[in-house]
Short mmCIF file of C-alpha atoms in Angstrom, two decimals:
data_model
loop_
_atom_site.label_atom_id
_atom_site.label_comp_id
_atom_site.label_asym_id
_atom_site.label_seq_id
_atom_site.Cartn_x
_atom_site.Cartn_y
_atom_site.Cartn_z
CA MET A 1 -7.27 25.67 -8.43
CA THR A 2 -9.88 25.07 -5.00
CA THR A 3 -8.90 21.90 -4.40
CA VAL A 4 -4.72 22.61 -4.54
CA LYS A 5 -5.66 25.45 -2.11
CA VAL A 6 -7.71 22.88 0.59
CA VAL A 7 -4.88 20.50 0.19
CA ARG A 8 -2.49 22.86 0.45
CA ASP A 9 -4.44 24.01 3.23
CA ILE A 10 -4.88 20.79 5.97
CA LEU A 11 -0.86 20.57 5.14
CA GLU A 12 -0.33 23.52 6.66
CA ALA A 13 -2.48 23.28 9.93
CA ASN A 14 -1.33 19.43 9.79
CA ASP A 15 2.05 21.45 10.15
CA ARG A 16 0.79 22.82 13.15
CA LEU A 17 -0.76 19.99 14.85
CA ALA A 18 2.27 18.25 15.06
CA ALA A 19 4.69 20.91 15.58
CA GLU A 20 2.72 21.12 19.56
CA ASN A 21 3.33 17.42 19.30
CA ARG A 22 6.72 17.88 18.76
CA ARG A 23 6.85 19.26 21.55
CA ARG A 24 5.35 17.95 24.37
CA PHE A 25 7.01 14.68 24.02
CA ASP A 26 10.82 17.50 23.58
CA GLU A 27 9.24 18.22 27.05
CA ALA A 28 8.95 14.29 28.48
CA GLY A 29 11.42 13.37 26.51
CA VAL A 30 10.37 10.92 24.41
CA HIS A 31 12.18 9.86 20.85
CA VAL A 32 9.33 9.47 18.50
CA VAL A 33 9.76 7.29 14.78
CA ASN A 34 7.20 7.38 12.15
CA LEU A 35 7.32 4.30 10.87
CA MET A 36 5.80 3.26 7.36
CA SER A 37 5.37 0.34 4.90
CA ALA A 38 3.16 -1.03 2.64
CA PRO A 39 0.52 -3.27 3.40
CA GLY A 40 1.74 -7.40 5.02
CA ALA A 41 5.95 -5.03 5.13
CA GLY A 42 6.38 -5.97 9.00
CA LYS A 43 5.51 -3.20 10.47
CA THR A 44 4.05 -5.35 13.61
CA THR A 45 6.03 -7.54 13.13
CA LEU A 46 9.17 -5.69 13.72
CA LEU A 47 8.50 -3.94 16.78
CA GLU A 48 7.62 -7.49 18.42
CA ARG A 49 10.76 -8.42 18.12
CA THR A 50 11.90 -4.28 18.87
CA ILE A 51 10.06 -4.47 21.92
CA ALA A 52 12.01 -8.04 22.71
CA GLY A 53 15.62 -7.08 21.89
CA LEU A 54 15.51 -3.51 23.78
CA GLY A 55 12.14 -3.22 25.68
CA ARG A 56 14.97 -4.04 28.95
CA GLU A 57 16.92 -0.67 27.88
CA LEU A 58 14.69 1.77 26.54
CA ARG A 59 10.90 1.00 27.83
CA ILE A 60 8.52 2.06 24.42
CA GLY A 61 4.82 2.68 23.67
CA VAL A 62 3.42 2.22 20.33
CA VAL A 63 0.84 3.93 18.68
CA GLU A 64 -1.56 1.68 16.06
CA GLY A 65 -2.92 3.19 12.94
CA ASP A 66 -5.35 0.98 11.50
CA ILE A 67 -8.49 1.93 9.08
CA GLN A 68 -9.98 -0.59 11.11
CA GLY A 69 -9.56 -3.32 14.02
CA SER A 70 -7.09 -3.76 16.65
CA GLN A 71 -5.81 -6.63 16.46
CA ASP A 72 -1.71 -5.41 15.86
CA ALA A 73 -2.06 -3.19 19.27
CA GLU A 74 -3.56 -6.60 20.51
CA ARG A 75 -0.23 -7.75 19.41
CA ILE A 76 1.87 -4.79 20.24
CA GLU A 77 0.15 -5.83 24.14
CA ARG A 78 0.99 -8.81 24.16
CA ALA A 79 3.94 -8.89 23.20
CA GLY A 80 5.25 -6.91 26.48
CA ALA A 81 4.94 -3.37 25.83
CA VAL A 82 1.89 -0.20 26.04
CA ALA A 83 -0.20 0.54 22.66
CA VAL A 84 -2.33 2.91 22.02
CA GLN A 85 -5.28 1.64 18.79
CA ILE A 86 -6.66 5.09 16.32
CA ASN A 87 -8.08 3.50 13.38
CA THR A 88 -8.21 5.67 10.53
CA ASN A 89 -12.31 5.27 10.12
CA GLY A 90 -11.09 4.75 6.45
CA ALA A 91 -8.19 7.37 5.60
CA CYS A 92 -5.43 6.17 4.11
CA HIS A 93 -2.03 7.49 6.53
CA LEU A 94 -1.95 9.11 10.16
CA ASP A 95 -1.86 12.64 10.70
CA ALA A 96 -0.96 14.99 13.30
CA ASN A 97 -4.18 15.78 15.08
CA MET A 98 -5.56 11.32 15.39
CA VAL A 99 -1.20 11.52 16.39
CA ALA A 100 -2.12 13.93 19.73
CA SER A 101 -5.72 12.04 20.26
CA ALA A 102 -3.67 8.57 20.53
CA VAL A 103 -0.44 10.27 22.54
CA ALA A 104 -2.89 11.75 25.59
CA GLU A 105 -3.62 8.49 26.48
CA LEU A 106 -0.24 7.51 26.52
CA ASP A 107 2.18 8.59 30.03
CA LEU A 108 5.21 9.89 28.29
CA ALA A 109 6.32 10.40 31.54
CA SER A 110 7.25 6.74 30.88
CA LEU A 111 8.88 5.93 28.45
CA ASP A 112 11.24 6.70 26.31
CA LEU A 113 10.45 5.59 23.10
CA VAL A 114 7.03 5.76 21.22
CA VAL A 115 6.28 3.91 17.51
CA VAL A 116 3.71 5.70 15.55
CA GLU A 117 2.79 2.43 12.61
CA ASN A 118 1.31 4.47 10.45
CA VAL A 119 -1.38 2.35 7.67
CA GLY A 120 -0.23 0.26 5.15
CA ASN A 121 0.45 2.48 2.28
CA LEU A 122 3.90 3.89 0.38
CA VAL A 123 1.55 7.42 -0.52
CA CYS A 124 0.19 9.84 2.37
CA PRO A 125 1.59 8.88 5.47
CA ALA A 126 4.96 10.56 3.73
CA GLU A 127 3.40 13.77 3.23
CA PHE A 128 1.83 13.21 7.20
CA LYS A 129 3.32 14.86 9.94
CA VAL A 130 2.74 13.22 13.66
CA GLY A 131 5.16 15.34 15.42
CA GLU A 132 8.17 12.39 15.07
CA HIS A 133 11.76 12.63 15.12
CA ALA A 134 12.69 10.85 12.35
CA LYS A 135 10.06 8.17 9.51
CA ALA A 136 11.37 4.86 8.78
CA MET A 137 10.30 2.76 6.55
CA ILE A 138 9.91 -0.77 5.66
CA LEU A 139 10.63 -2.47 2.02
CA SER A 140 10.31 -5.81 1.86
CA LEU A 141 12.29 -7.84 -0.33
CA PRO A 142 8.92 -9.78 -2.22
CA GLU A 143 7.34 -6.15 -2.82
CA GLY A 144 10.23 -6.12 -6.12
CA ASP A 145 13.51 -3.72 -6.09
CA ASP A 146 11.79 -1.65 -8.21
CA LYS A 147 10.09 0.87 -5.20
CA PRO A 148 11.70 3.74 -4.63
CA ALA A 149 12.08 5.03 -8.08
CA LYS A 150 7.76 4.33 -7.19
CA TYR A 151 7.43 5.31 -4.57
CA PRO A 152 9.88 8.66 -3.78
CA LEU A 153 8.78 10.67 -1.91
CA MET A 154 8.70 7.85 1.20
CA PHE A 155 13.01 7.26 0.29
CA HIS A 156 13.38 10.84 0.67
CA GLU A 157 11.63 10.91 3.18
CA SER A 158 12.89 8.18 6.02
CA ARG A 159 15.82 8.46 7.88
CA VAL A 160 15.80 4.52 7.66
CA LEU A 161 15.40 2.02 4.69
CA LEU A 162 14.73 -1.77 6.02
CA ILE A 163 14.66 -4.94 4.19
CA ASN A 164 12.94 -6.86 5.21
CA LYS A 165 12.05 -10.42 4.36
CA MET A 166 15.69 -10.98 3.22
CA ASP A 167 14.70 -14.87 4.18
CA LEU A 168 12.74 -14.71 1.32
CA ALA A 169 15.71 -13.41 -0.44
CA PRO A 170 16.92 -16.92 -2.65
CA HIS A 171 12.71 -17.03 -3.89
CA VAL A 172 12.32 -13.85 -5.35
CA SER A 173 13.98 -11.93 -8.15
CA ALA A 174 13.99 -9.16 -6.15
CA ASP A 175 18.46 -7.66 -5.23
CA PRO A 176 18.29 -5.21 -2.22
CA GLU A 177 21.34 -3.74 -4.12
CA ARG A 178 19.09 -2.24 -6.70
CA ILE A 179 16.52 -1.36 -3.96
CA GLU A 180 19.62 0.71 -1.34
CA ARG A 181 21.46 1.87 -4.85
CA ASP A 182 18.00 3.28 -5.54
CA ALA A 183 17.20 4.46 -2.21
CA ARG A 184 20.63 6.34 -2.04
CA ALA A 185 20.15 8.60 -5.03
CA ILE A 186 17.02 9.82 -3.74
CA ASN A 187 18.42 10.42 -0.58
CA PRO A 188 21.90 9.81 -0.36
CA GLN A 189 21.98 10.18 3.81
CA ILE A 190 19.16 6.88 4.71
CA GLU A 191 20.73 4.57 6.19
CA VAL A 192 19.32 0.44 5.20
CA PHE A 193 19.88 -2.32 7.43
CA ARG A 194 18.93 -5.72 5.29
CA VAL A 195 16.66 -7.72 8.49
CA SER A 196 14.23 -10.13 8.06
CA ALA A 197 12.10 -9.48 11.34
CA SER A 198 10.23 -13.13 10.93
CA THR A 199 14.10 -14.70 11.95
CA GLY A 200 15.94 -11.60 13.60
CA GLU A 201 18.08 -11.75 10.97
CA GLY A 202 20.52 -8.32 11.25
CA LEU A 203 18.56 -5.86 13.14
CA GLU A 204 21.42 -4.61 16.09
CA GLY A 205 22.37 -2.01 13.23
CA TRP A 206 18.72 -1.50 13.66
CA TYR A 207 18.38 -1.43 17.56
CA ASP A 208 22.25 0.22 17.19
CA TRP A 209 20.11 3.60 15.87
CA LEU A 210 17.48 3.99 18.11
CA ARG A 211 20.13 3.20 21.59
CA ALA A 212 21.06 6.70 19.00
CA LEU A 213 18.31 8.43 18.79
CA HIS A 214 17.56 7.89 22.64
CA ARG A 215 20.53 9.46 23.53
CA ALA A 216 20.59 12.06 20.89
CA MET B 1 -18.70 19.36 9.00
CA THR B 2 -17.18 20.79 5.63
CA THR B 3 -14.23 18.44 5.58
CA VAL B 4 -16.65 15.38 4.91
CA LYS B 5 -18.67 17.51 2.44
CA VAL B 6 -15.20 18.19 0.13
CA VAL B 7 -15.19 14.85 0.67
CA ARG B 8 -18.14 13.73 -0.34
CA ASP B 9 -18.70 15.95 -3.56
CA ILE B 10 -15.49 14.96 -4.99
CA LEU B 11 -17.27 11.31 -4.33
CA GLU B 12 -20.39 11.93 -6.02
CA ALA B 13 -17.97 13.92 -8.91
CA ASN B 14 -16.18 11.22 -9.08
CA ASP B 15 -18.99 9.36 -10.29
CA ARG B 16 -21.16 11.49 -12.74
CA LEU B 17 -17.62 10.96 -14.36
CA ALA B 18 -17.02 7.20 -14.06
CA ALA B 19 -19.96 6.44 -15.40
CA GLU B 20 -20.45 8.78 -18.86
CA ASN B 21 -16.32 6.11 -19.30
CA ARG B 22 -18.65 3.33 -18.42
CA ARG B 23 -21.11 4.83 -21.10
CA ARG B 24 -17.53 5.30 -23.79
CA PHE B 25 -16.81 1.66 -22.78
CA ASP B 26 -20.85 0.27 -23.44
CA GLU B 27 -20.82 2.08 -26.85
CA ALA B 28 -17.45 0.55 -27.78
CA GLY B 29 -17.44 -3.45 -27.04
CA VAL B 30 -15.33 -3.10 -24.08
CA HIS B 31 -14.97 -4.55 -21.17
CA VAL B 32 -13.43 -2.85 -18.34
CA VAL B 33 -10.86 -4.33 -15.44
CA ASN B 34 -9.86 -1.76 -12.71
CA LEU B 35 -7.21 -4.60 -11.26
CA MET B 36 -6.49 -2.58 -7.32
CA SER B 37 -2.80 -3.78 -5.11
CA ALA B 38 -0.61 -2.91 -2.89
CA PRO B 39 2.66 -1.67 -3.86
CA GLY B 40 4.59 -5.16 -5.49
CA ALA B 41 1.83 -7.77 -5.04
CA GLY B 42 2.29 -8.41 -8.80
CA LYS B 43 -0.24 -6.14 -10.94
CA THR B 44 2.90 -5.23 -13.50
CA THR B 45 3.93 -9.47 -13.68
CA LEU B 46 0.21 -10.65 -13.70
CA LEU B 47 -0.72 -8.34 -16.52
CA GLU B 48 2.63 -9.58 -18.47
CA ARG B 49 1.51 -12.95 -17.67
CA THR B 50 -2.62 -12.15 -19.22
CA ILE B 51 -1.52 -10.81 -22.66
CA ALA B 52 0.82 -13.84 -23.04
CA GLY B 53 -1.67 -15.64 -22.42
CA LEU B 54 -5.22 -14.35 -23.46
CA GLY B 55 -3.49 -12.09 -26.99
CA ARG B 56 -4.21 -13.65 -29.02
CA GLU B 57 -7.97 -14.46 -27.86
CA LEU B 58 -8.75 -11.26 -26.67
CA ARG B 59 -7.50 -7.67 -27.53
CA ILE B 60 -6.45 -6.53 -24.73
CA GLY B 61 -5.22 -2.18 -24.18
CA VAL B 62 -3.61 -1.46 -20.56
CA VAL B 63 -4.19 1.83 -18.29
CA GLU B 64 -0.96 2.04 -16.61
CA GLY B 65 -1.68 4.57 -13.12
CA ASP B 66 1.82 4.98 -10.93
CA ILE B 67 2.59 8.15 -8.74
CA GLN B 68 5.60 8.79 -11.43
CA GLY B 69 7.30 7.49 -13.62
CA SER B 70 6.53 4.31 -16.61
CA GLN B 71 8.35 1.55 -16.00
CA ASP B 72 5.68 0.45 -15.78
CA ALA B 73 3.84 0.62 -19.52
CA GLU B 74 7.49 0.32 -20.23
CA ARG B 75 6.39 -3.85 -19.47
CA ILE B 76 3.42 -3.98 -20.64
CA GLU B 77 4.20 -3.41 -24.09
CA ARG B 78 7.09 -5.06 -24.41
CA ALA B 79 4.44 -8.27 -23.74
CA GLY B 80 2.95 -6.50 -26.70
CA ALA B 81 -0.12 -5.55 -25.49
CA VAL B 82 -0.79 -1.50 -26.04
CA ALA B 83 -0.46 0.80 -23.03
CA VAL B 84 -1.23 4.70 -21.73
CA GLN B 85 0.62 5.34 -18.84
CA ILE B 86 -1.18 8.06 -15.33
CA ASN B 87 0.90 9.49 -13.54
CA THR B 88 -1.19 10.75 -10.17
CA ASN B 89 1.94 13.52 -9.23
CA GLY B 90 1.37 12.68 -5.62
CA ALA B 91 -2.33 10.86 -5.54
CA CYS B 92 -2.46 7.71 -3.85
CA HIS B 93 -5.49 6.03 -6.00
CA LEU B 94 -7.04 7.41 -9.62
CA ASP B 95 -10.03 8.39 -10.36
CA ALA B 96 -12.19 8.53 -12.88
CA ASN B 97 -11.14 11.97 -15.04
CA MET B 98 -7.57 10.89 -15.49
CA VAL B 99 -8.63 7.61 -17.13
CA ALA B 100 -10.88 9.35 -18.81
CA SER B 101 -8.11 11.25 -20.23
CA ALA B 102 -6.07 8.86 -20.63
CA VAL B 103 -8.58 5.85 -22.00
CA ALA B 104 -8.69 9.18 -25.13
CA GLU B 105 -6.07 7.76 -26.12
CA LEU B 106 -6.88 4.99 -26.75
CA ASP B 107 -8.47 3.47 -30.02
CA LEU B 108 -11.48 1.40 -28.32
CA ALA B 109 -13.00 0.11 -31.33
CA SER B 110 -9.91 -1.67 -31.55
CA LEU B 111 -9.58 -3.38 -28.02
CA ASP B 112 -11.85 -6.60 -25.82
CA LEU B 113 -10.62 -5.02 -22.48
CA VAL B 114 -8.24 -2.77 -20.89
CA VAL B 115 -6.96 -3.49 -18.04
CA VAL B 116 -7.28 -0.65 -15.64
CA GLU B 117 -3.95 -0.84 -13.25
CA ASN B 118 -4.34 1.26 -10.11
CA VAL B 119 -2.07 2.81 -8.21
CA GLY B 120 0.05 0.96 -5.23
CA ASN B 121 -2.67 1.52 -2.17
CA LEU B 122 -5.16 -0.91 -0.37
CA VAL B 123 -7.37 2.04 0.70
CA CYS B 124 -8.46 4.19 -2.02
CA PRO B 125 -8.58 3.48 -5.63
CA ALA B 126 -11.81 1.07 -3.41
CA GLU B 127 -13.42 3.99 -2.86
CA PHE B 128 -12.63 5.87 -6.44
CA LYS B 129 -14.52 4.55 -9.21
CA VAL B 130 -13.63 4.72 -12.70
CA GLY B 131 -15.84 3.25 -15.44
CA GLU B 132 -14.98 -0.64 -14.64
CA HIS B 133 -17.18 -3.53 -14.98
CA ALA B 134 -15.59 -5.40 -12.98
CA LYS B 135 -12.56 -4.46 -9.43
CA ALA B 136 -10.29 -7.51 -9.59
CA MET B 137 -7.50 -7.43 -6.28
CA ILE B 138 -4.49 -8.81 -6.34
CA LEU B 139 -3.01 -10.23 -2.44
CA SER B 140 0.43 -12.11 -2.59
CA LEU B 141 0.44 -13.78 0.44
CA PRO B 142 3.86 -12.75 1.91
CA GLU B 143 1.17 -9.91 3.54
CA GLY B 144 0.04 -12.07 5.76
CA ASP B 145 -3.12 -13.01 6.23
CA ASP B 146 -4.53 -10.78 8.53
CA LYS B 147 -5.67 -8.80 5.48
CA PRO B 148 -8.95 -8.98 5.09
CA ALA B 149 -9.72 -7.96 8.24
CA LYS B 150 -7.51 -4.87 7.72
CA TYR B 151 -8.93 -3.43 4.94
CA PRO B 152 -11.87 -5.16 4.48
CA LEU B 153 -13.56 -2.28 1.23
CA MET B 154 -11.31 -3.72 -0.66
CA PHE B 155 -12.19 -6.99 -0.23
CA HIS B 156 -15.90 -5.18 -0.40
CA GLU B 157 -16.04 -4.15 -2.81
CA SER B 158 -14.26 -7.14 -5.61
CA ARG B 159 -15.40 -8.99 -7.73
CA VAL B 160 -12.51 -10.89 -7.98
CA LEU B 161 -9.43 -11.79 -5.68
CA LEU B 162 -6.45 -13.41 -7.29
CA ILE B 163 -3.87 -14.55 -4.27
CA ASN B 164 -0.65 -14.07 -5.70
CA LYS B 165 2.65 -15.81 -4.72
CA MET B 166 1.39 -19.19 -3.58
CA ASP B 167 5.27 -20.01 -4.73
CA LEU B 168 5.87 -18.53 -1.78
CA ALA B 169 3.68 -20.65 0.33
CA PRO B 170 5.99 -22.70 2.20
CA HIS B 171 8.27 -20.21 2.54
CA VAL B 172 5.69 -17.95 4.61
CA SER B 173 3.94 -18.11 7.34
CA ALA B 174 0.39 -17.09 5.90
CA ASP B 175 -2.64 -19.58 5.84
CA PRO B 176 -4.26 -19.26 2.56
CA GLU B 177 -7.60 -20.66 3.47
CA ARG B 178 -8.10 -17.88 6.77
CA ILE B 179 -7.44 -15.29 3.40
CA GLU B 180 -10.91 -17.16 1.26
CA ARG B 181 -12.62 -17.09 4.30
CA ASP B 182 -11.88 -13.37 5.69
CA ALA B 183 -12.90 -12.29 1.38
CA ARG B 184 -16.07 -14.99 1.59
CA ALA B 185 -16.94 -13.41 5.01
CA ILE B 186 -16.55 -10.31 3.51
CA ASN B 187 -17.70 -10.58 0.71
CA PRO B 188 -19.70 -13.45 -0.01
CA GLN B 189 -19.77 -13.77 -4.21
CA ILE B 190 -16.06 -13.06 -4.52
CA GLU B 191 -14.21 -15.80 -7.19
CA VAL B 192 -10.51 -16.50 -6.23
CA PHE B 193 -7.65 -17.44 -7.15
CA ARG B 194 -4.73 -18.98 -5.71
CA VAL B 195 -2.06 -18.13 -8.78
CA SER B 196 2.10 -17.62 -8.91
CA ALA B 197 2.02 -14.52 -11.67
CA SER B 198 5.70 -15.16 -11.32
CA THR B 199 5.81 -18.90 -12.38
CA GLY B 200 2.15 -18.76 -13.89
CA GLU B 201 0.84 -21.03 -11.66
CA GLY B 202 -3.20 -21.82 -11.56
CA LEU B 203 -3.45 -18.50 -13.96
CA GLU B 204 -6.52 -20.13 -16.09
CA GLY B 205 -9.66 -19.44 -14.63
CA TRP B 206 -8.68 -16.58 -13.50
CA TYR B 207 -8.30 -16.74 -18.27
CA ASP B 208 -11.66 -17.94 -17.24
CA TRP B 209 -13.75 -15.21 -16.24
CA LEU B 210 -11.95 -12.65 -17.87
CA ARG B 211 -13.05 -15.00 -21.03
CA ALA B 212 -16.81 -15.06 -19.25
CA LEU B 213 -16.18 -11.10 -18.98
CA HIS B 214 -15.58 -11.22 -21.93
CA ARG B 215 -18.65 -12.32 -23.52
CA ALA B 216 -21.29 -11.45 -20.78
#
């Protein structure tokens, strides 16, 4: 029972810090997306594409969450956006406190949109708010069409599902229809875009969704 | 500082339970592999193949770890092996206590090899021993060749790395040479097999490694 209490306390403390982050974002007029996926689903590649596709319309900043290293933040900066790296030193998700520290390094007044790229993990990131306006997730097609049933919380919490690596559809057995159907069974409001971040296929819907978030 | 202590206590308590599990396995003459990967890397497909390829030589049991659901255990039973499902109810890894409960459902005396299929996650499963004789991991090629640098603990802890979905090599940019080189830089003793669990390509080395573990 003690363990349960500790976990609940951690989540409550996190929720309070997330609400503070959110107030800071709202005051600065910045919209924030918490982007989640399994390792290797294509979060950074999607962001590189998004910076190329939307970077002239929206001023984009990225908070990069990784266990260690700064390869992803370097990729984002090469793509032309400002990036702050968080190293979680073993933790399998970002929390509101980590994001508060990272955001202190950003000049929020000079940004329209901040994407928080979470640690690659389909489980815990969905439990920890970081102050975002919306959660978005990527499922890459080669991961298989059984993932909504196996990791329902992430599908439940996300406002957007990007089914990525659609260019591999001819070579894998996973069925994007089944992914979409099972995701909607968990979360009827979820917006689904079938994309390939590496070829650029299908990204216009995602860009429109980000534009609408920015106008909201 | 309290948090650090709680985490250390949890890991120490887990290590004690893992040692008890290990004694139970050794008394029964069963060898146990803790199989880890990101979601969708192909753990269950590898096990289906392994049961088909080795099931007449080695009596194989599987402990299936999932957040929820029992699809994977059903797949294992259809493949012809005995399976026990653990639902972690939100926890992103198995621990020694969960595995002890599952193992109580298995008739260890009737088995040569037990594979514990961990929750799909490249982070926390590497921190929690479950009583295994060896850890093995799968990295699927579409996840990308930057994963050893980003998730080093799992590569450090694993005795075997299966680079899976090699059939997709012509269609993805990830370089298996780089994966192998970076994995060996972290863990010089790691054994690497390039395989496709879906086509069966390259599995003989993995089978030989399991045979050698069984004879050890």
